[in-house]
Tab-separated table of C-alpha atoms in Angstrom:
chain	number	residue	atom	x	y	z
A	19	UNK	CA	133.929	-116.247	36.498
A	20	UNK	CA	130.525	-115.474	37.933
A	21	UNK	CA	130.005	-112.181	34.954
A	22	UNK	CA	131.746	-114.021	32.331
A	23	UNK	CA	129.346	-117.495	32.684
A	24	UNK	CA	126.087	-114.955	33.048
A	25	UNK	CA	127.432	-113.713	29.980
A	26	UNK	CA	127.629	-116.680	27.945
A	27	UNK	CA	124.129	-117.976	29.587
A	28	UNK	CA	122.692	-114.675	29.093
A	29	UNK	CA	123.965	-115.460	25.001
A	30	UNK	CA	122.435	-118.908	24.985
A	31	UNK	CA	118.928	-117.725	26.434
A	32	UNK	CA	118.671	-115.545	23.468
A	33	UNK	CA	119.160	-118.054	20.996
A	34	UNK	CA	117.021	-120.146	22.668
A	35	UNK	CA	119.909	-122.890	24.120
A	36	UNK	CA	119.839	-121.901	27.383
A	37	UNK	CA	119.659	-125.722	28.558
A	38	UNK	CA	122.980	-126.264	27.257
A	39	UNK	CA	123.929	-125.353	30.524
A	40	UNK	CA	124.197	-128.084	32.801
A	41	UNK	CA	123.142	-127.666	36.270
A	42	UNK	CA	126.041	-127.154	39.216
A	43	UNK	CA	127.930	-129.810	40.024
A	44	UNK	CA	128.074	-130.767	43.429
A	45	UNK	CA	130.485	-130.334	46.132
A	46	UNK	CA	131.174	-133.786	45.767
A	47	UNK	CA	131.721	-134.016	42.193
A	48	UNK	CA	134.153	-131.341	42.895
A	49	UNK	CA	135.691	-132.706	45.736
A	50	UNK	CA	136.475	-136.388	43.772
A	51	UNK	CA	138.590	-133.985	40.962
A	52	UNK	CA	140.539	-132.489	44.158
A	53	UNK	CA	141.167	-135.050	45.731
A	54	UNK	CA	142.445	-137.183	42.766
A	55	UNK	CA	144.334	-134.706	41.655
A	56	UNK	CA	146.404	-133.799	45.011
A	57	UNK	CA	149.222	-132.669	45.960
A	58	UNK	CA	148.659	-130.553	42.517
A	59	UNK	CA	146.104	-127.819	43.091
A	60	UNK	CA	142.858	-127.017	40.367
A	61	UNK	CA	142.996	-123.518	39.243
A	62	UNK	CA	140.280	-121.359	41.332
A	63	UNK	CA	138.704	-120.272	38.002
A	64	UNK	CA	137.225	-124.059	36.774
A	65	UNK	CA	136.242	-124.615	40.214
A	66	UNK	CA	134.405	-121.354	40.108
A	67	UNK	CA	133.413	-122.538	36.122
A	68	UNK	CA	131.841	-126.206	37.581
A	69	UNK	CA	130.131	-124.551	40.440
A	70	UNK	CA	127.778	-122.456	38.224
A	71	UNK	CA	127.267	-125.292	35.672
A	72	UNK	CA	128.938	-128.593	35.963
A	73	UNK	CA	129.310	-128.271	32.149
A	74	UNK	CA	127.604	-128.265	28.513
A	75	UNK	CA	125.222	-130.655	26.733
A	76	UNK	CA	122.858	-130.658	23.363
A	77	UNK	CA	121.648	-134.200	24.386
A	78	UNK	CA	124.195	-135.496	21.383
A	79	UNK	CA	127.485	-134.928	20.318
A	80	UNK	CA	126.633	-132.090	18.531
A	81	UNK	CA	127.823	-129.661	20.866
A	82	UNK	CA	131.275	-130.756	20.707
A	83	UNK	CA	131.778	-128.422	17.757
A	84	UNK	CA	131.215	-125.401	19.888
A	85	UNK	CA	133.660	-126.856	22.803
A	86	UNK	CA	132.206	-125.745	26.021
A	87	UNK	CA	133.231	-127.879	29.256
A	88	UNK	CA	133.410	-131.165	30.639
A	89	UNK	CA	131.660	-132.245	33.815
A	90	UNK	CA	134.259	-133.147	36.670
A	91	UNK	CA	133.164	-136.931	36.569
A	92	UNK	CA	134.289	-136.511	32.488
A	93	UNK	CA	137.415	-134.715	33.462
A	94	UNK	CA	138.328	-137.236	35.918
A	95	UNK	CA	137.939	-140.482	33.483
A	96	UNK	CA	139.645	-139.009	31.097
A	97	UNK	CA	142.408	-138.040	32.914
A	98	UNK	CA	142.659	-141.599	34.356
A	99	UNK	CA	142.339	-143.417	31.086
A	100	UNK	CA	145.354	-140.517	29.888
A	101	UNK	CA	147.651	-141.207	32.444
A	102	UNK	CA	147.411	-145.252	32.308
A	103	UNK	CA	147.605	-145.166	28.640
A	104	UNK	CA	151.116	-144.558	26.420
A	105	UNK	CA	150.342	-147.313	22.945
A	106	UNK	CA	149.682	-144.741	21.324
A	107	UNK	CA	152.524	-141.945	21.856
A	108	UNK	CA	156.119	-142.622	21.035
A	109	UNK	CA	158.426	-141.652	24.429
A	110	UNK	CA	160.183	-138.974	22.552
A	111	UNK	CA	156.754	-137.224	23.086
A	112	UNK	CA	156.136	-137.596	26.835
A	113	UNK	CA	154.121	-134.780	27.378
A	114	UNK	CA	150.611	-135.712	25.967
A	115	UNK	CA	149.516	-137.538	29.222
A	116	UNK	CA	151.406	-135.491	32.328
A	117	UNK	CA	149.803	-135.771	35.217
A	118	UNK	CA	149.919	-131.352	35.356
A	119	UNK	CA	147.673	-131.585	32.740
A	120	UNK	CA	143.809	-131.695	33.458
A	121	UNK	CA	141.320	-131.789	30.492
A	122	UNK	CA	138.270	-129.781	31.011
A	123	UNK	CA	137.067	-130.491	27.089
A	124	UNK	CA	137.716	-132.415	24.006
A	125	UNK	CA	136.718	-132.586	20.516
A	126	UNK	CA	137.678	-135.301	18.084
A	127	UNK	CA	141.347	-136.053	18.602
A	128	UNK	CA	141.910	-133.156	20.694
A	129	UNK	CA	142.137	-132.218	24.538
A	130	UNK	CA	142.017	-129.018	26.025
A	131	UNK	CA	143.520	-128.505	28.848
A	132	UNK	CA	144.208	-126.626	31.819
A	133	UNK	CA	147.781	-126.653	33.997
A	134	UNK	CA	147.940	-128.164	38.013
A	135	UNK	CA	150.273	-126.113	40.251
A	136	UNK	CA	151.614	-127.214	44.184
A	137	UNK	CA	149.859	-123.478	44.692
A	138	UNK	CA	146.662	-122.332	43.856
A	139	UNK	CA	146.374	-119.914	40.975
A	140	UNK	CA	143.315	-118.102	39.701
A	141	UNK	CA	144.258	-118.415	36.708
A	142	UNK	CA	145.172	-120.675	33.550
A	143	UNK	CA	146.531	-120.764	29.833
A	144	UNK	CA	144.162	-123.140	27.973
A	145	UNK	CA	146.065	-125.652	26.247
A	146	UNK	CA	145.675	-128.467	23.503
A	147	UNK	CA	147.200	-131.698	22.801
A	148	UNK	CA	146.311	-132.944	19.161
A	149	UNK	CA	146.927	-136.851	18.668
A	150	UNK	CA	146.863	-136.317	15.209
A	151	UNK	CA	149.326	-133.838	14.954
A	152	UNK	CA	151.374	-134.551	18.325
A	153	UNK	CA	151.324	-131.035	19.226
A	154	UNK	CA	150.340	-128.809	21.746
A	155	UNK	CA	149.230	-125.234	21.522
A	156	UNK	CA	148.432	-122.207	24.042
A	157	UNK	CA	145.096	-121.217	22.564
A	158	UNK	CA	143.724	-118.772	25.548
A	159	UNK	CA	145.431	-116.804	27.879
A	160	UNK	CA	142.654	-118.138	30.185
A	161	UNK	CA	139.749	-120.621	31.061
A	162	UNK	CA	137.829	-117.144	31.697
A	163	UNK	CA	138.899	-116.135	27.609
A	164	UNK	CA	137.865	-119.365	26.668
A	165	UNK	CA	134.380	-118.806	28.177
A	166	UNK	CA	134.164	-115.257	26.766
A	167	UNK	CA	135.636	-116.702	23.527
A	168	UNK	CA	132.399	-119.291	23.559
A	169	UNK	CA	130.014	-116.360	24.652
A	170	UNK	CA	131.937	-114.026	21.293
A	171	UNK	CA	130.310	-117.124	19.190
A	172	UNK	CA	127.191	-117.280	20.512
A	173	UNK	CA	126.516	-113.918	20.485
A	174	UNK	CA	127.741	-113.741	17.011
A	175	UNK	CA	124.939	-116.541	15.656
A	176	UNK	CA	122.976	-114.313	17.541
A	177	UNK	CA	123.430	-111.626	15.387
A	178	UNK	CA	123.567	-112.606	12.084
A	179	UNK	CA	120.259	-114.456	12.756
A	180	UNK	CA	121.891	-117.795	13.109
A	181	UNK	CA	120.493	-121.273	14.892
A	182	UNK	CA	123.113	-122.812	16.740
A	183	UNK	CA	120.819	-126.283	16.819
A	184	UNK	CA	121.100	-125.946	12.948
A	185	UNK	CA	123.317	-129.122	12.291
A	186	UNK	CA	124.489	-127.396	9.153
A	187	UNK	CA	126.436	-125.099	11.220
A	188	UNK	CA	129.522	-126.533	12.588
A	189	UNK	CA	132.224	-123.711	14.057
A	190	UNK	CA	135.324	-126.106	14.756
A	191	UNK	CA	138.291	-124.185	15.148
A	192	UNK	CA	136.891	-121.254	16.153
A	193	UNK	CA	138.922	-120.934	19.000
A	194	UNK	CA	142.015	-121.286	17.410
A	195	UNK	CA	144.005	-117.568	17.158
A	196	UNK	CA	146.787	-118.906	15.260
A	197	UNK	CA	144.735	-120.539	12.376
A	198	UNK	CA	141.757	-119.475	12.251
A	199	UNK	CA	138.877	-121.226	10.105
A	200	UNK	CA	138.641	-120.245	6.609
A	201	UNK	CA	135.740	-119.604	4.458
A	202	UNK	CA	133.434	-122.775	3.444
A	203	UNK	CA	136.238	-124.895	5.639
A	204	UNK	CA	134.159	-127.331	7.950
A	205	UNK	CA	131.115	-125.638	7.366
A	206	UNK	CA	131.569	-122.852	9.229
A	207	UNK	CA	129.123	-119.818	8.110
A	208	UNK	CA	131.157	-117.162	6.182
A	209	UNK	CA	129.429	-114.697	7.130
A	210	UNK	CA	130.499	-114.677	10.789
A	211	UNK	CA	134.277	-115.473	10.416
A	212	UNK	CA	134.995	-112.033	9.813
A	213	UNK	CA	133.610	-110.690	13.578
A	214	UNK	CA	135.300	-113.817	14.882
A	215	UNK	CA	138.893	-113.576	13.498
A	216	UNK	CA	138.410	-109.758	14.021
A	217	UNK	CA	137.280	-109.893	17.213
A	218	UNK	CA	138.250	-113.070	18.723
A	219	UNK	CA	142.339	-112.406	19.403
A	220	UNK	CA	141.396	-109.607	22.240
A	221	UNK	CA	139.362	-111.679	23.908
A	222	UNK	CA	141.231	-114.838	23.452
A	223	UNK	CA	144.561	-112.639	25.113
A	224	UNK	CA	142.122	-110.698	28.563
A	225	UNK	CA	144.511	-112.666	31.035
A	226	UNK	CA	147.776	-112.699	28.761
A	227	UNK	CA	149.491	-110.836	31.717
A	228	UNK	CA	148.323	-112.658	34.124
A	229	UNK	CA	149.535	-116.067	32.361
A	230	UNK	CA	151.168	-115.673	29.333
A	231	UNK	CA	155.176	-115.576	28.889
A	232	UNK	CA	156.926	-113.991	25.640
A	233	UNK	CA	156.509	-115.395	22.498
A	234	UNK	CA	152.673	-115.879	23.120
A	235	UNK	CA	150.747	-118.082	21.973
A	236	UNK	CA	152.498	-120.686	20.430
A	237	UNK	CA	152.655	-124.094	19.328
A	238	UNK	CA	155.379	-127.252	19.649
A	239	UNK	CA	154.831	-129.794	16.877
A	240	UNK	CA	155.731	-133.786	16.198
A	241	UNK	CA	159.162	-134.161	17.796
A	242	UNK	CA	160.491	-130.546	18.801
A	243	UNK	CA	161.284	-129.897	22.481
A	244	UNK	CA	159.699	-127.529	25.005
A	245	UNK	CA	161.570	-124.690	25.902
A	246	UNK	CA	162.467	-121.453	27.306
A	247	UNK	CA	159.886	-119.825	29.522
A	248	UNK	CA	156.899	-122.135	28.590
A	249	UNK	CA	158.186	-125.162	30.534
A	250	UNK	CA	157.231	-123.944	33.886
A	251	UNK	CA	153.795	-122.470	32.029
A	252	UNK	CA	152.791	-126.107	30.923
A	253	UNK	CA	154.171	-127.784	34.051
A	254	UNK	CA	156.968	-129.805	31.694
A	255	UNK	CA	159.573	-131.281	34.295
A	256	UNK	CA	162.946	-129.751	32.065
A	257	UNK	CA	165.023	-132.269	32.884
């Protein structure tokens, strides 16, 4: 995680948003997340992710548009205020707040997360739980693809001579491999969506091997079940 971080800092730096990048977090901070979490284990790679830089921050919520991580304190309130909370989710979808499931980021109504195991893995799929749609996705094969997904934006800005401070460009969605953003939609700048969606579905699928079962991605909408070999992937109890 160490190369893929330096690579996305390295990106920031030369578009000047270099202090986007939080500081480490502490052993501490880390610790509290463990600890809460246990018996289920944090995969290696966001440990390795908060102990370079505890997360992202513009100083406002603009930087939620370019989705990078949550601090550990923000991943643990969230995660408490999710697992105490069902008024808004019907019990035929139980899945939104399992206790497998620890956010790292969020964005609007959405929460990305990453999977718990009783062992530790190195890696994870990246996962999302819309409230507005009641669905959940597989969007990286990784947390390291999402970071090198992040980095593939930046660096993209980058070259088309692009501000990422400029308020008047806002790239939601473009980590999303199954629909990606479409010309003038959200204000994304047209003339990088064409690197990203060309681009952006090799790097999203780097640990696909390592993580990802067949049919990959995919996504589970409203009311349909889990199934097949993705249950075990998401850490969804089949019974």
């Amino acid at each position: 995680m160490e190369a893929e971080v330096g690579a996305l800092r390295d990106s920031l730096a030369a578009v000047g948003c270099e202090d986007w990048l939080l500081p480490p977090a502490t052993p501490e901070e880390i610790g509290a997340v463990v600890e809460a979490v246990a018996p289920f284990v944090i995969p290696s790679e966001l440990l390795e992710l908060w102990s370079l830089h505890a997360g992202t921050d513009t100083g406002s919520r603009y930087w939620d548009w370019f989705l990078g991580w949550g601090t550990p304190a923000w991943a643990l309130q969230l995660r408490e205020w999710s697992l105490g909370n069902s008024e808004f989710f019907p019990g035929v979808w139980p899945y939104w707040n399992d206790d497998r499931w620890l956010p790292f980021t969020a964005h609007d109504r959405s929460t990305f997360f990453v999977v718990l195991g009783l062992e530790p893995t190195a890696r994870s799929v990246v996962g999302v739980h819309s409230s507005s749609a009641l669905d959940v996705r597989v969007q990286q094969s990784s947390l390291r693809s999402w970071v090198l997904s992040l980095d593939l934006l930046i660096r993209t800005l980058g070259e088309f001579g692009l501000d990422p401070r400029d308020e008047q460009i806002r790239p939601y969605g473009w980590w999303d491999t199954m629909e990606p953003p479409e010309p003038g939609w959200e204000l994304f700048p047209e003339e990088v969506l064409e690197p990203i969606r060309t681009r952006l579905p090799g790097v999203a699928a780097i640990d696909a091997g390592a993580t990802w079962p067949t049919p990959d991605p995919f996504r589970v909408s409203t009311t349909d079940p889990l199934g097949g070999p993705w249950m075990p992937v998401l850490g969804v109890d089949p019974s």
